[in-house]
Amino acid sequence: MNDTAHKAPDSHSRRALLRAGAVLAAGAAFHPPAAVAAGTSRRAMADYLREDATGLAALVRHRTASAAELLELALARTEALDPTINAGVLRHFDLAREALKLLPRDAPLAGVPWLLKDLGVQLAGTVTTGGSRYLRDAMASRDSTLVARYRAAGLVTFGKS
């Protein structure tokens, strides 16, 4: 058996998984979670889903949306989808809300909600497991250099995956 024949089923599986993820995301765009629908319009959720990080930053910069609104949309989206996709998000929602108070308004990505990968970076006051049960109690006493740069860029970390 050659390598191409061996890899074909795996690439098909990945495609199917990506397609399923896109369907889930599209479905959530048309049916925002109740928490979002109660406090934010369906249009706001649709706008949020359509934009990338630079687009979200532009919404904040042009005062079309506030950083707090974007954060609440991200939190509601996380609550709605994480049980389905099981990304294992470690939620730091209160820390994110506090971080909004220190947000550098002139930063290039000011107000963009952000998830950290829980691997090799430290977010002060949170556990950094690196995916290991052995490190389940490893509390970060400071931000790593990368996290400090994310903050300086204006990203609002609301959890880890």
PDB file of C-alpha atoms in Angstrom:
ATOM      1  CA  MET A   1       0.000   0.000   0.000  1.00  0.00           C
ATOM      2  CA  ASN A   2       1.406   3.430  -0.891  1.00  0.00           C
ATOM      3  CA  ASP A   3       1.334   6.503   1.375  1.00  0.00           C
ATOM      4  CA  THR A   4      -1.325   8.292  -0.638  1.00  0.00           C
ATOM      5  CA  ALA A   5      -3.796   5.448  -0.329  1.00  0.00           C
ATOM      6  CA  HIS A   6      -3.072   5.191   3.378  1.00  0.00           C
ATOM      7  CA  LYS A   7      -3.619   8.924   4.021  1.00  0.00           C
ATOM      8  CA  ALA A   8      -6.820   9.370   2.008  1.00  0.00           C
ATOM      9  CA  PRO A   9      -9.238   8.213   4.740  1.00  0.00           C
ATOM     10  CA  ASP A  10      -7.600  10.554   7.305  1.00  0.00           C
ATOM     11  CA  SER A  11      -7.813  13.608   5.052  1.00  0.00           C
ATOM     12  CA  HIS A  12     -11.455  12.765   4.319  1.00  0.00           C
ATOM     13  CA  SER A  13     -12.107  12.575   8.064  1.00  0.00           C
ATOM     14  CA  ARG A  14     -10.513  15.947   8.648  1.00  0.00           C
ATOM     15  CA  ARG A  15     -12.580  17.476   5.873  1.00  0.00           C
ATOM     16  CA  ALA A  16     -15.740  16.007   7.350  1.00  0.00           C
ATOM     17  CA  LEU A  17     -14.818  17.321  10.786  1.00  0.00           C
ATOM     18  CA  LEU A  18     -14.110  20.812   9.435  1.00  0.00           C
ATOM     19  CA  ARG A  19     -17.355  20.784   7.492  1.00  0.00           C
ATOM     20  CA  ALA A  20     -19.275  19.731  10.624  1.00  0.00           C
ATOM     21  CA  GLY A  21     -17.605  22.539  12.594  1.00  0.00           C
ATOM     22  CA  ALA A  22     -18.614  25.060   9.933  1.00  0.00           C
ATOM     23  CA  VAL A  23     -22.208  23.814  10.078  1.00  0.00           C
ATOM     24  CA  LEU A  24     -22.225  24.164  13.882  1.00  0.00           C
ATOM     25  CA  ALA A  25     -20.822  27.691  13.665  1.00  0.00           C
ATOM     26  CA  ALA A  26     -23.343  28.681  10.990  1.00  0.00           C
ATOM     27  CA  GLY A  27     -26.209  27.253  13.016  1.00  0.00           C
ATOM     28  CA  ALA A  28     -25.129  29.167  16.111  1.00  0.00           C
ATOM     29  CA  ALA A  29     -24.972  32.359  14.045  1.00  0.00           C
ATOM     30  CA  PHE A  30     -28.667  32.036  13.230  1.00  0.00           C
ATOM     31  CA  HIS A  31     -29.652  30.888  16.723  1.00  0.00           C
ATOM     32  CA  PRO A  32     -27.638  32.860  19.254  1.00  0.00           C
ATOM     33  CA  PRO A  33     -27.671  31.554  22.813  1.00  0.00           C
ATOM     34  CA  ALA A  34     -30.447  32.872  25.052  1.00  0.00           C
ATOM     35  CA  ALA A  35     -27.939  34.831  27.151  1.00  0.00           C
ATOM     36  CA  VAL A  36     -26.831  36.737  24.072  1.00  0.00           C
ATOM     37  CA  ALA A  37     -30.306  37.133  22.641  1.00  0.00           C
ATOM     38  CA  ALA A  38     -31.526  38.624  25.921  1.00  0.00           C
ATOM     39  CA  GLY A  39     -28.853  41.324  26.130  1.00  0.00           C
ATOM     40  CA  THR A  40     -27.635  41.678  22.567  1.00  0.00           C
ATOM     41  CA  SER A  41     -29.301  41.619  19.189  1.00  0.00           C
ATOM     42  CA  ARG A  42     -29.016  38.782  16.694  1.00  0.00           C
ATOM     43  CA  ARG A  43     -27.384  41.300  14.389  1.00  0.00           C
ATOM     44  CA  ALA A  44     -24.629  41.930  16.962  1.00  0.00           C
ATOM     45  CA  MET A  45     -23.921  38.193  17.123  1.00  0.00           C
ATOM     46  CA  ALA A  46     -23.885  37.963  13.323  1.00  0.00           C
ATOM     47  CA  ASP A  47     -21.466  40.918  13.141  1.00  0.00           C
ATOM     48  CA  TYR A  48     -19.264  39.313  15.790  1.00  0.00           C
ATOM     49  CA  LEU A  49     -19.127  36.004  13.921  1.00  0.00           C
ATOM     50  CA  ARG A  50     -18.340  37.681  10.602  1.00  0.00           C
ATOM     51  CA  GLU A  51     -15.292  39.631  11.806  1.00  0.00           C
ATOM     52  CA  ASP A  52     -11.715  38.533  12.425  1.00  0.00           C
ATOM     53  CA  ALA A  53      -9.506  40.062  15.142  1.00  0.00           C
ATOM     54  CA  THR A  54      -8.662  43.179  13.140  1.00  0.00           C
ATOM     55  CA  GLY A  55     -12.324  43.641  12.225  1.00  0.00           C
ATOM     56  CA  LEU A  56     -13.375  43.351  15.865  1.00  0.00           C
ATOM     57  CA  ALA A  57     -10.697  45.876  16.867  1.00  0.00           C
ATOM     58  CA  ALA A  58     -12.036  48.242  14.195  1.00  0.00           C
ATOM     59  CA  LEU A  59     -15.551  47.923  15.655  1.00  0.00           C
ATOM     60  CA  VAL A  60     -14.184  49.004  19.044  1.00  0.00           C
ATOM     61  CA  ARG A  61     -11.992  51.757  17.566  1.00  0.00           C
ATOM     62  CA  HIS A  62     -14.925  53.219  15.596  1.00  0.00           C
ATOM     63  CA  ARG A  63     -17.240  52.790  18.600  1.00  0.00           C
ATOM     64  CA  THR A  64     -19.598  50.536  16.674  1.00  0.00           C
ATOM     65  CA  ALA A  65     -19.249  48.065  19.549  1.00  0.00           C
ATOM     66  CA  SER A  66     -17.621  48.262  22.948  1.00  0.00           C
ATOM     67  CA  ALA A  67     -14.920  45.922  24.221  1.00  0.00           C
ATOM     68  CA  ALA A  68     -17.351  44.837  26.956  1.00  0.00           C
ATOM     69  CA  GLU A  69     -19.999  43.912  24.358  1.00  0.00           C
ATOM     70  CA  LEU A  70     -17.502  41.862  22.351  1.00  0.00           C
ATOM     71  CA  LEU A  71     -16.346  40.094  25.506  1.00  0.00           C
ATOM     72  CA  GLU A  72     -19.902  39.199  26.515  1.00  0.00           C
ATOM     73  CA  LEU A  73     -20.574  37.837  23.011  1.00  0.00           C
ATOM     74  CA  ALA A  74     -17.419  35.698  23.245  1.00  0.00           C
ATOM     75  CA  LEU A  75     -18.398  34.429  26.691  1.00  0.00           C
ATOM     76  CA  ALA A  76     -21.917  33.541  25.587  1.00  0.00           C
ATOM     77  CA  ARG A  77     -20.575  31.811  22.487  1.00  0.00           C
ATOM     78  CA  THR A  78     -18.134  29.823  24.624  1.00  0.00           C
ATOM     79  CA  GLU A  79     -20.889  28.763  27.024  1.00  0.00           C
ATOM     80  CA  ALA A  80     -23.110  27.722  24.116  1.00  0.00           C
ATOM     81  CA  LEU A  81     -20.577  25.795  22.031  1.00  0.00           C
ATOM     82  CA  ASP A  82     -18.012  24.339  24.434  1.00  0.00           C
ATOM     83  CA  PRO A  83     -20.289  21.528  25.637  1.00  0.00           C
ATOM     84  CA  THR A  84     -20.698  20.447  22.004  1.00  0.00           C
ATOM     85  CA  ILE A  85     -17.139  20.802  20.740  1.00  0.00           C
ATOM     86  CA  ASN A  86     -15.512  19.983  24.095  1.00  0.00           C
ATOM     87  CA  ALA A  87     -12.561  22.322  23.678  1.00  0.00           C
ATOM     88  CA  GLY A  88     -11.960  22.105  27.418  1.00  0.00           C
ATOM     89  CA  VAL A  89     -11.989  25.850  27.883  1.00  0.00           C
ATOM     90  CA  LEU A  90     -10.717  26.984  31.282  1.00  0.00           C
ATOM     91  CA  ARG A  91     -12.943  29.961  31.947  1.00  0.00           C
ATOM     92  CA  HIS A  92     -11.398  33.167  33.296  1.00  0.00           C
ATOM     93  CA  PHE A  93     -14.426  35.343  32.654  1.00  0.00           C
ATOM     94  CA  ASP A  94     -14.091  37.539  35.752  1.00  0.00           C
ATOM     95  CA  LEU A  95     -10.394  38.161  35.061  1.00  0.00           C
ATOM     96  CA  ALA A  96     -11.322  39.252  31.542  1.00  0.00           C
ATOM     97  CA  ARG A  97     -13.950  41.657  32.821  1.00  0.00           C
ATOM     98  CA  GLU A  98     -11.367  43.146  35.197  1.00  0.00           C
ATOM     99  CA  ALA A  99      -8.821  43.380  32.354  1.00  0.00           C
ATOM    100  CA  LEU A 100     -11.236  45.629  30.451  1.00  0.00           C
ATOM    101  CA  LYS A 101     -10.605  48.329  33.048  1.00  0.00           C
ATOM    102  CA  LEU A 102      -6.887  48.372  32.137  1.00  0.00           C
ATOM    103  CA  LEU A 103      -7.367  48.036  28.396  1.00  0.00           C
ATOM    104  CA  PRO A 104      -4.952  50.181  26.347  1.00  0.00           C
ATOM    105  CA  ARG A 105      -7.506  51.944  24.101  1.00  0.00           C
ATOM    106  CA  ASP A 106      -4.925  52.881  21.469  1.00  0.00           C
ATOM    107  CA  ALA A 107      -3.577  49.326  21.093  1.00  0.00           C
ATOM    108  CA  PRO A 108      -3.923  47.722  17.645  1.00  0.00           C
ATOM    109  CA  LEU A 109      -6.214  44.913  18.877  1.00  0.00           C
ATOM    110  CA  ALA A 110      -7.902  46.791  21.728  1.00  0.00           C
ATOM    111  CA  GLY A 111     -10.945  44.910  22.994  1.00  0.00           C
ATOM    112  CA  VAL A 112     -10.575  41.704  21.000  1.00  0.00           C
ATOM    113  CA  PRO A 113     -11.615  38.655  23.100  1.00  0.00           C
ATOM    114  CA  TRP A 114      -8.908  36.000  23.166  1.00  0.00           C
ATOM    115  CA  LEU A 115      -8.343  32.413  24.305  1.00  0.00           C
ATOM    116  CA  LEU A 116      -4.848  31.314  25.279  1.00  0.00           C
ATOM    117  CA  LYS A 117      -3.535  27.868  24.539  1.00  0.00           C
ATOM    118  CA  ASP A 118      -2.806  26.381  27.978  1.00  0.00           C
ATOM    119  CA  LEU A 119       0.672  25.308  26.974  1.00  0.00           C
ATOM    120  CA  GLY A 120       3.915  27.107  27.714  1.00  0.00           C
ATOM    121  CA  VAL A 121       2.403  30.472  28.681  1.00  0.00           C
ATOM    122  CA  GLN A 122       1.431  31.837  32.058  1.00  0.00           C
ATOM    123  CA  LEU A 123      -1.491  34.103  32.873  1.00  0.00           C
ATOM    124  CA  ALA A 124      -1.026  35.581  36.348  1.00  0.00           C
ATOM    125  CA  GLY A 125      -3.445  34.206  38.925  1.00  0.00           C
ATOM    126  CA  THR A 126      -4.487  31.188  36.873  1.00  0.00           C
ATOM    127  CA  VAL A 127      -3.491  27.550  36.745  1.00  0.00           C
ATOM    128  CA  THR A 128      -1.301  26.569  33.797  1.00  0.00           C
ATOM    129  CA  THR A 129      -1.552  22.810  33.317  1.00  0.00           C
ATOM    130  CA  GLY A 130       0.019  22.359  29.917  1.00  0.00           C
ATOM    131  CA  GLY A 131      -2.526  19.574  29.525  1.00  0.00           C
ATOM    132  CA  SER A 132      -1.040  17.582  32.400  1.00  0.00           C
ATOM    133  CA  ARG A 133      -2.813  16.414  35.554  1.00  0.00           C
ATOM    134  CA  TYR A 134       0.545  16.667  37.299  1.00  0.00           C
ATOM    135  CA  LEU A 135       0.434  20.470  36.896  1.00  0.00           C
ATOM    136  CA  ARG A 136      -3.236  20.894  37.859  1.00  0.00           C
ATOM    137  CA  ASP A 137      -2.254  23.070  40.841  1.00  0.00           C
ATOM    138  CA  ALA A 138       0.541  25.072  39.137  1.00  0.00           C
ATOM    139  CA  MET A 139      -0.588  28.659  39.761  1.00  0.00           C
ATOM    140  CA  ALA A 140       1.095  31.343  37.643  1.00  0.00           C
ATOM    141  CA  SER A 141       2.490  34.168  39.764  1.00  0.00           C
ATOM    142  CA  ARG A 142       3.076  36.435  36.766  1.00  0.00           C
ATOM    143  CA  ASP A 143       2.295  36.817  33.092  1.00  0.00           C
ATOM    144  CA  SER A 144       4.749  35.258  30.673  1.00  0.00           C
ATOM    145  CA  THR A 145       6.338  37.600  28.132  1.00  0.00           C
ATOM    146  CA  LEU A 146       3.926  36.466  25.421  1.00  0.00           C
ATOM    147  CA  VAL A 147       0.871  37.170  27.587  1.00  0.00           C
ATOM    148  CA  ALA A 148       2.257  40.603  28.508  1.00  0.00           C
ATOM    149  CA  ARG A 149       2.606  41.341  24.787  1.00  0.00           C
ATOM    150  CA  TYR A 150      -0.924  40.113  24.109  1.00  0.00           C
ATOM    151  CA  ARG A 151      -2.186  42.495  26.803  1.00  0.00           C
ATOM    152  CA  ALA A 152      -0.153  45.374  25.346  1.00  0.00           C
ATOM    153  CA  ALA A 153      -1.696  44.645  21.949  1.00  0.00           C
ATOM    154  CA  GLY A 154      -5.129  44.999  23.552  1.00  0.00           C
ATOM    155  CA  LEU A 155      -6.262  41.379  23.530  1.00  0.00           C
ATOM    156  CA  VAL A 156      -8.643  40.436  26.362  1.00  0.00           C
ATOM    157  CA  THR A 157      -7.899  36.892  27.529  1.00  0.00           C
ATOM    158  CA  PHE A 158     -11.099  35.264  28.786  1.00  0.00           C
ATOM    159  CA  GLY A 159      -9.897  31.683  29.115  1.00  0.00           C
ATOM    160  CA  LYS A 160      -7.554  28.946  28.027  1.00  0.00           C
ATOM    161  CA  SER A 161      -8.053  25.995  25.751  1.00  0.00           C
TER     162      SER A 161
END
